[in-house]
CSV table of C-alpha atoms and ligand atoms in Angstrom, one decimal:
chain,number,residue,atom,x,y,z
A,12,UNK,CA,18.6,114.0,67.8
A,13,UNK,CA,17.5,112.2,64.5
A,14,UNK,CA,15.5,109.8,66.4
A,15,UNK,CA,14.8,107.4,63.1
A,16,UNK,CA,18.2,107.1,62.2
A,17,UNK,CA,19.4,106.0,66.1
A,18,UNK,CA,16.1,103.9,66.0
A,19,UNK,CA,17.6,102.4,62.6
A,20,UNK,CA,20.6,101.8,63.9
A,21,UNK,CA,19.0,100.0,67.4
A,22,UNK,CA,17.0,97.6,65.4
A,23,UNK,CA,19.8,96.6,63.0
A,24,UNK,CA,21.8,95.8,66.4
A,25,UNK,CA,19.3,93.8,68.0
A,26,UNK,CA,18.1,91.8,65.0
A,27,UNK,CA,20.5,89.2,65.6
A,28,UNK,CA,18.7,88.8,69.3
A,29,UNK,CA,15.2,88.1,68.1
A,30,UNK,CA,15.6,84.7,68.1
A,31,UNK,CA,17.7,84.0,71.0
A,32,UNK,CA,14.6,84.2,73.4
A,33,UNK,CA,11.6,81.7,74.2
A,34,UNK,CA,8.0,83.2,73.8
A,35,UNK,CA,6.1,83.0,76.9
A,36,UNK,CA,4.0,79.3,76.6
A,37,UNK,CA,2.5,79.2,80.4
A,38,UNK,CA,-0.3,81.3,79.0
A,39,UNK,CA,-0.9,79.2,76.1
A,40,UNK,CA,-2.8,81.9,74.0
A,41,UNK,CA,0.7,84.0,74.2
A,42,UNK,CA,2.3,81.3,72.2
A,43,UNK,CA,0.0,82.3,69.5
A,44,UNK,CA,2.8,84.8,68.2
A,45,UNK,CA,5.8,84.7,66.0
A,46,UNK,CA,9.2,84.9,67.9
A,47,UNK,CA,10.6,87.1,64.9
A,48,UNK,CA,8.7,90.2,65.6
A,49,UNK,CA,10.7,93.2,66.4
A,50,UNK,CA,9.0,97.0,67.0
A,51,UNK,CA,10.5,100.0,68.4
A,52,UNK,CA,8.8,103.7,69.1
A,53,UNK,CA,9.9,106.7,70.6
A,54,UNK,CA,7.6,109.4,71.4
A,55,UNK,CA,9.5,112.4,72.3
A,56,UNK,CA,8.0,115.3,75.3
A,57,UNK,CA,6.5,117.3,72.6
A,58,UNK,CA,4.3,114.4,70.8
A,59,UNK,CA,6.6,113.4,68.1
A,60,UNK,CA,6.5,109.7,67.4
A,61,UNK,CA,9.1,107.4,65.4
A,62,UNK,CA,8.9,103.9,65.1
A,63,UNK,CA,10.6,101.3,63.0
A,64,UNK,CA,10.1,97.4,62.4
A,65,UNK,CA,6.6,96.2,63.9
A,66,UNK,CA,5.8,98.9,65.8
A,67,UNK,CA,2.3,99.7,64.9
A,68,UNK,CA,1.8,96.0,65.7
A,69,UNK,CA,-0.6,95.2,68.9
A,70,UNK,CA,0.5,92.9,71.4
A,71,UNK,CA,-0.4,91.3,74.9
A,72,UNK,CA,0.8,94.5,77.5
A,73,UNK,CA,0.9,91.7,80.0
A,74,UNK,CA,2.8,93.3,83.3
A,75,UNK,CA,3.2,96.7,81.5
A,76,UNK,CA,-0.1,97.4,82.5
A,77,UNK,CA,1.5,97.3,86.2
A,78,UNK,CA,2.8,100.4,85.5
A,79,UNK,CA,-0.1,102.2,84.2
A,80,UNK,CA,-2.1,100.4,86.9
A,81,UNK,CA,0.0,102.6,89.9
A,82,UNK,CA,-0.7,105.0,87.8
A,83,UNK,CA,-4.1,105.4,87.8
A,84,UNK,CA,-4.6,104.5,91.7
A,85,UNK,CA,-2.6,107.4,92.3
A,86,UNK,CA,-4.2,109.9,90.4
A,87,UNK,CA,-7.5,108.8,91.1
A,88,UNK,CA,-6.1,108.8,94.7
A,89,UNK,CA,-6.0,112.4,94.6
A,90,UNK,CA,-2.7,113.2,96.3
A,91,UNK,CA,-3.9,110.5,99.3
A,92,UNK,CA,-2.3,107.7,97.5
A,93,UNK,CA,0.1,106.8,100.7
A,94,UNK,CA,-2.5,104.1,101.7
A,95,UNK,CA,-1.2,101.8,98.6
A,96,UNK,CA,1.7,102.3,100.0
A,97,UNK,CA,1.1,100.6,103.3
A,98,UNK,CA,-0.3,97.6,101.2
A,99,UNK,CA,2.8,97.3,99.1
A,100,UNK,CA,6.4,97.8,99.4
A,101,UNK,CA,9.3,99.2,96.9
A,102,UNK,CA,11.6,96.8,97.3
A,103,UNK,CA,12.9,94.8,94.6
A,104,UNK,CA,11.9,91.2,95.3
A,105,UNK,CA,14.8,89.1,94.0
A,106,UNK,CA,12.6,86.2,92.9
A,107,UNK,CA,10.4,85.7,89.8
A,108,UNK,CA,7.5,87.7,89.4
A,109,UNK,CA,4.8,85.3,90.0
A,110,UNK,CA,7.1,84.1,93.3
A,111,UNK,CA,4.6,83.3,96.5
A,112,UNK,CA,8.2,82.5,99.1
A,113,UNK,CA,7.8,86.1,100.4
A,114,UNK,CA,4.1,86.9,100.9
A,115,UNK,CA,4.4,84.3,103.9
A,116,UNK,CA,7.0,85.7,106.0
A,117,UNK,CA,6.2,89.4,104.7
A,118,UNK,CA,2.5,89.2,106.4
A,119,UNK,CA,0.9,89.4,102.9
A,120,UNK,CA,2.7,92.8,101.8
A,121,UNK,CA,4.5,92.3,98.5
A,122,UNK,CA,7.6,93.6,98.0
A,123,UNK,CA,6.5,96.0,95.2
A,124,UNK,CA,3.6,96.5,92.6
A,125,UNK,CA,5.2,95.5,89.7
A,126,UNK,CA,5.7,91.9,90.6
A,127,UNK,CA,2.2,89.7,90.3
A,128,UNK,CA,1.5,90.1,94.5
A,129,UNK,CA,2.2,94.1,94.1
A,130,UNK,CA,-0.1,94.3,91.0
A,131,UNK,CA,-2.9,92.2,92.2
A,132,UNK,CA,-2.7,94.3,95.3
A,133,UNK,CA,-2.9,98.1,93.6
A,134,UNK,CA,-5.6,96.1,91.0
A,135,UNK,CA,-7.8,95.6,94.2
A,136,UNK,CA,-7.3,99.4,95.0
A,137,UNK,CA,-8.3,100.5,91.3
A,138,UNK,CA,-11.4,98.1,92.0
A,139,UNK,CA,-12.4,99.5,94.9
A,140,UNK,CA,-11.7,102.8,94.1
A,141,UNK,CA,-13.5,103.1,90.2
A,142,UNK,CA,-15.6,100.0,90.4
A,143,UNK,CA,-14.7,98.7,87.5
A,144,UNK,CA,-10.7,98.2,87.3
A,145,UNK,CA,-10.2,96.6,83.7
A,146,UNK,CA,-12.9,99.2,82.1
A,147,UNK,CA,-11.2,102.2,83.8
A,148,UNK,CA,-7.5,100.7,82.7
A,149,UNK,CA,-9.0,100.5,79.3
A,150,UNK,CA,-10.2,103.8,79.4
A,151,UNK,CA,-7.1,105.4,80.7
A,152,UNK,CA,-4.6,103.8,78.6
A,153,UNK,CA,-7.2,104.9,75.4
A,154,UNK,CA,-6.8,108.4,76.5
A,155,UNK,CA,-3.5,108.3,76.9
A,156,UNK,CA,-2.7,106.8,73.9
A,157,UNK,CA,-4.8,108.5,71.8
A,158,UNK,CA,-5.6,105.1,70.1
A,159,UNK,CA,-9.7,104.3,71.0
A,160,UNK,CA,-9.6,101.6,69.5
A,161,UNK,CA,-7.9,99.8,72.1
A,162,UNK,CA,-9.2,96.3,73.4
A,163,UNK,CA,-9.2,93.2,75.5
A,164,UNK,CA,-7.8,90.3,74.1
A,165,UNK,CA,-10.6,87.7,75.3
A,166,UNK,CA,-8.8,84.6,74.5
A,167,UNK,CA,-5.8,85.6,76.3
A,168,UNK,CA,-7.9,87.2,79.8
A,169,UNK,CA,-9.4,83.3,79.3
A,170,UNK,CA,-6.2,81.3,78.6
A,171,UNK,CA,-4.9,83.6,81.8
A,172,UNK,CA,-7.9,82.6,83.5
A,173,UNK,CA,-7.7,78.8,83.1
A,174,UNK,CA,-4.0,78.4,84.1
A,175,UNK,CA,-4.5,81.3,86.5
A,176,UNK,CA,-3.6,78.8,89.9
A,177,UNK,CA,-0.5,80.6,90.8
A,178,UNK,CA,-2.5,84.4,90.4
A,179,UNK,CA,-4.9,82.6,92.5
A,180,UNK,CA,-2.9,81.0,94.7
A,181,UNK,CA,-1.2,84.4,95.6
A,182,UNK,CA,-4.6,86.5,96.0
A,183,UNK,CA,-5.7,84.1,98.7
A,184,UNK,CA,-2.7,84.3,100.5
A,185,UNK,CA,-2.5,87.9,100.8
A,186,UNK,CA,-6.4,88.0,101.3
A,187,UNK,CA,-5.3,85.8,104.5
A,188,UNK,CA,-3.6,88.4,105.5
A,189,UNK,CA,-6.1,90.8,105.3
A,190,UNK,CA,-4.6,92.8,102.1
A,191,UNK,CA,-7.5,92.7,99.6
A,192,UNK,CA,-10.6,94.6,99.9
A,193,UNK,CA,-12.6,93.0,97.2
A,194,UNK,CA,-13.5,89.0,96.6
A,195,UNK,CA,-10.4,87.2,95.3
A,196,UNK,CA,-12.3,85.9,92.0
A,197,UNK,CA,-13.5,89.5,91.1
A,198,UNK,CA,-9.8,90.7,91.7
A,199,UNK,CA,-8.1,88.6,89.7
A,200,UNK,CA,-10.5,88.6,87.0
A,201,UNK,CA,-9.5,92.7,86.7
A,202,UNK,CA,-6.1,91.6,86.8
A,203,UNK,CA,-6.1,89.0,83.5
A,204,UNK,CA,-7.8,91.6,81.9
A,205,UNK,CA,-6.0,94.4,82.3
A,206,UNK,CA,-3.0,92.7,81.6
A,207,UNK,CA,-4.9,91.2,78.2
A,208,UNK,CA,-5.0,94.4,76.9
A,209,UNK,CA,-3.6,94.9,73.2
A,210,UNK,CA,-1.5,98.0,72.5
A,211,UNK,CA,1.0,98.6,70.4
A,212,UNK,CA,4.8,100.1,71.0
A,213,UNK,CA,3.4,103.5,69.1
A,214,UNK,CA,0.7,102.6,71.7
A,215,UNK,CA,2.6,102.6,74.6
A,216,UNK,CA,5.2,104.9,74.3
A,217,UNK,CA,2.8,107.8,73.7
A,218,UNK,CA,0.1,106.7,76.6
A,219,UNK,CA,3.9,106.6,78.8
A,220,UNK,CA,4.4,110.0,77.6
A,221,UNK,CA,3.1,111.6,81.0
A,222,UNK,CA,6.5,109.9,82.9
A,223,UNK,CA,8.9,111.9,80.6
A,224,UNK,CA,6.5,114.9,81.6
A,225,UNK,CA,6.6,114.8,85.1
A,226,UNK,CA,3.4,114.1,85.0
A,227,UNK,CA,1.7,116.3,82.3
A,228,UNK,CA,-0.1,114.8,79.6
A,229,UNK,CA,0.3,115.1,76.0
A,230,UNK,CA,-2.0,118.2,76.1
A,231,UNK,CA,-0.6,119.7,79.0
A,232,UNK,CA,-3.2,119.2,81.6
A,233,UNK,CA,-1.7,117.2,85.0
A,234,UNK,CA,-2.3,113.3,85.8
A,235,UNK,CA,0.0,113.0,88.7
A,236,UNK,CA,2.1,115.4,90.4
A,237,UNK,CA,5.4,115.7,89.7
A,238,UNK,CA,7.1,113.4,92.1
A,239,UNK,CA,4.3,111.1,92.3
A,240,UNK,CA,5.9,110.3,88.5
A,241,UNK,CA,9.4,110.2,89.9
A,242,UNK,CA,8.1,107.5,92.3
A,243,UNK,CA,7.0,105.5,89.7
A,244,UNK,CA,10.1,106.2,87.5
A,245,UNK,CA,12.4,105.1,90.5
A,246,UNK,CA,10.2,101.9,91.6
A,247,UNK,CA,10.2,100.8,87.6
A,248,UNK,CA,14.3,101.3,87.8
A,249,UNK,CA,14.3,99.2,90.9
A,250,UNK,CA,11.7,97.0,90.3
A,251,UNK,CA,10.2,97.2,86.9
A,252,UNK,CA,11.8,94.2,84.9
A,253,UNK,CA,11.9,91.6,88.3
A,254,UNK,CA,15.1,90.2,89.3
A,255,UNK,CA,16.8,91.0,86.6
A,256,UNK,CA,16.2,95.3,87.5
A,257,UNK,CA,19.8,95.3,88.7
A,258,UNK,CA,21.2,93.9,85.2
A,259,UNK,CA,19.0,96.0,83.0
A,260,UNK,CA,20.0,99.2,85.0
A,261,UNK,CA,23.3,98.5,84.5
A,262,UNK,CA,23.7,97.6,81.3
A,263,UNK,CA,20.6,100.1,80.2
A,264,UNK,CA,20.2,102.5,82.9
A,265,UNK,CA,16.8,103.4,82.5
A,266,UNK,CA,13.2,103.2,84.5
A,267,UNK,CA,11.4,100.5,82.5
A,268,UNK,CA,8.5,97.9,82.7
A,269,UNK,CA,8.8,94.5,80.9
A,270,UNK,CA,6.0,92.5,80.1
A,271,UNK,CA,5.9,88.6,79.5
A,272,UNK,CA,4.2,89.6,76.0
A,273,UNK,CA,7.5,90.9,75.3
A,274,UNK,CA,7.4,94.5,75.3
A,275,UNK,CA,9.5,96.7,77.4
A,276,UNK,CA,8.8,100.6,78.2
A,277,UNK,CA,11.5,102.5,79.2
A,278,UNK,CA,11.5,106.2,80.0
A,279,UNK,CA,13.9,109.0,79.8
A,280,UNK,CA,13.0,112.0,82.0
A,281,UNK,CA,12.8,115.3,80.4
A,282,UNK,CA,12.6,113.4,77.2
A,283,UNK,CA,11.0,110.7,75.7
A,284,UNK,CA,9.3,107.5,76.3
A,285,UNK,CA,10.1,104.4,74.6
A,286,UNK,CA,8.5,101.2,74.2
A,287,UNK,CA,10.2,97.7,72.0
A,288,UNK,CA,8.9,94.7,71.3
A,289,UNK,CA,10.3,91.3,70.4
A,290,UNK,CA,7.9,88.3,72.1
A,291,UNK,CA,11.5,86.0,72.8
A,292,UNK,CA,12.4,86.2,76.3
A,293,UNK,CA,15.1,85.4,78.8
A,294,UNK,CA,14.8,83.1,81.8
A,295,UNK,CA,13.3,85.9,83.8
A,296,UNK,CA,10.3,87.0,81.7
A,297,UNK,CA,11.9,90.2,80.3
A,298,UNK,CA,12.5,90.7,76.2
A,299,UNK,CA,16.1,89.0,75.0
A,300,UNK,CA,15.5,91.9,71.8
A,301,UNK,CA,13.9,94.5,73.9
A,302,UNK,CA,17.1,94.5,76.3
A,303,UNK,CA,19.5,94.8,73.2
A,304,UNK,CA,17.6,97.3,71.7
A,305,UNK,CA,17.2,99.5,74.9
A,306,UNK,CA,21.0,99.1,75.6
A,307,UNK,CA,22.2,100.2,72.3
A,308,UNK,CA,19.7,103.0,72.4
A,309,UNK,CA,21.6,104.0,75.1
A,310,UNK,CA,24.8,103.4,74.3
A,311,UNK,CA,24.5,105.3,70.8
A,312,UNK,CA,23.1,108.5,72.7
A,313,UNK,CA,24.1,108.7,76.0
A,314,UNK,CA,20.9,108.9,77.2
A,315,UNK,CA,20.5,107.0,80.7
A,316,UNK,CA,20.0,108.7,83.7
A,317,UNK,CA,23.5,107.8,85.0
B,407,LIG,N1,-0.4,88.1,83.2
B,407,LIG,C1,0.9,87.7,83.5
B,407,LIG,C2,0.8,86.8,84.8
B,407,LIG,O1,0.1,87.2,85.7
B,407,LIG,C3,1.8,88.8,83.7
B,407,LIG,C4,3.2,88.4,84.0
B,407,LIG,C5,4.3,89.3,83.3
B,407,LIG,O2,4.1,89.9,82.3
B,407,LIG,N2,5.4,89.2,83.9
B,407,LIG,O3,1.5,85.8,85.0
């Protein structure tokens, strides 16, 4: 596979999407970005990485981090990582990520950990579990990446912070219920952080490598077992861009995370990992470019997991 020239090809096709979308304003300091940047990587099982466009470009992760989140509760979990699972469910919500209408009725268990309830819930577990969530998810994604020069974004944790009433609002509920372990401020705080964290789609797609490995890392050593990254894989398919999952696995058919930054990682088993980037989005959060690209990626190799 001549990954530049199919990468190439991908941004050429999505180009004319990169202004369709709206960048994100409800965090204010994400509005801070121009709506015509467009990145793509690919960083194949054996460490190669291509990119094209802005793809050495850092950017707000946003709900990416969800994914790498899981990730780390369940290898620091050490193989006893069912307990998240009676805190959070894998179900694909159907409403908007930040949505509180199911928490209520659902006794404070979110439908999955890669919508805001799900996220805050396995951010509480990291917390409790390291001591430190945002420092050990900055950690992790600079080993994984390779890149230690990875950071917070201070004035976007802050602008989080300051228009944070809906994080809030869903923290208290599920503490309510019972469902956090750790003081509501000091869990969301871990959450705007984490999620403030700048990385780049080079970034990304290598620290994402470990899902295309079944779990190995880049130098061979294991992070999660080898199902524990097909769980992940299957709840990003399901779950990973909100309620749009069903669209974007049928038009890209492909595990992926979205983030209201505007990047998107998606992840072919066996494979590669890819991450894009293009900050206009649809009306539910996920990358109007990111989609494009991801679906003619797929289209030009035959590459989903259909
Ligand atoms: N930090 C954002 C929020 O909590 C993440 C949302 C997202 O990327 N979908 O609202």
């Amino acid at each position: 596979m001549d990954y530049q020239a199919v990468l190439e090809e991908v941004a050429a096709h999505a180009r004319p999407y990169v202004r369709q979308g709206r960048v994100a304003d409800y965090i204010p300091a994400l509005e801070r970005v121009s709506a015509d940047r467009f990145g793509i990587a690919v960083a194949d099982i054996n460490g190669e990485v291509y990119g094209v466009g802005d793809w050495e470009t850092p950017f707000s992760v946003q709900s990416i981090s969800k994914t790498f989140s899981l990730a780390l509760v369940m290898a620091q979990s050490h193989g006893g990582h069912d307990s998240i699972w009676r805190r959070v469910g894998r179900e694909p919500s159907g409403t908007p990520f930040n949505s509180l209408v199911q928490l209520e009725a659902e006794n404070g268990i979110p439908r999955n950990p890669f919508i805001n309830a799900g996220a805050l819930v396995v951010t509480d577990r990291l917390q409790t579990l390291t001591g430190d969530a945002s420092t050990s998810m900055l950690h992790f994604l600079r080993e994984e990446s390779g890149n230690q020069d990875l950071a917070f974004d201070q004035a976007v944790a802050d602008s989080e912070a300051e228009h944070g009433d809906r994080n809030a609002a869903l923290a208290h509920f599920m503490a309510a219920f019972g469902n956090l372990e750790n003081p509501v401020p000091s869990v969301i705080e871990h959450y705007f952080w984490q999620c403030s964290i700048e990385m780049s789609c080079r970034d990304l797609a290598v620290a994402g490598g470990f899902l295309a490995r079944h779990g190995l890392r880049a130098d061979g050593s294991r992070l999660l077992e080898a199902r524990e990254a097909k769980r992940i894989n299957a709840v990003m398919l399901t779950c990973g861009t909100y309620d749009a999952a069903g669209e974007f696995a049928y038009r890209v058919g492909l595990p992926a995370k979205s983030g209201v930054g505007g990047g998107i990682i998606a992840v072919i088993p066996g494979r590669c990992t890819l991450c894009v980037w293009s900050p206009g989005l649809d009306a539910r959060g996920n990358s109007v470019a990111g989609a494009a690209a991801l679906d003619h990626f797929t289209t030009l190799t035959g590459w989903s997991v259909f």
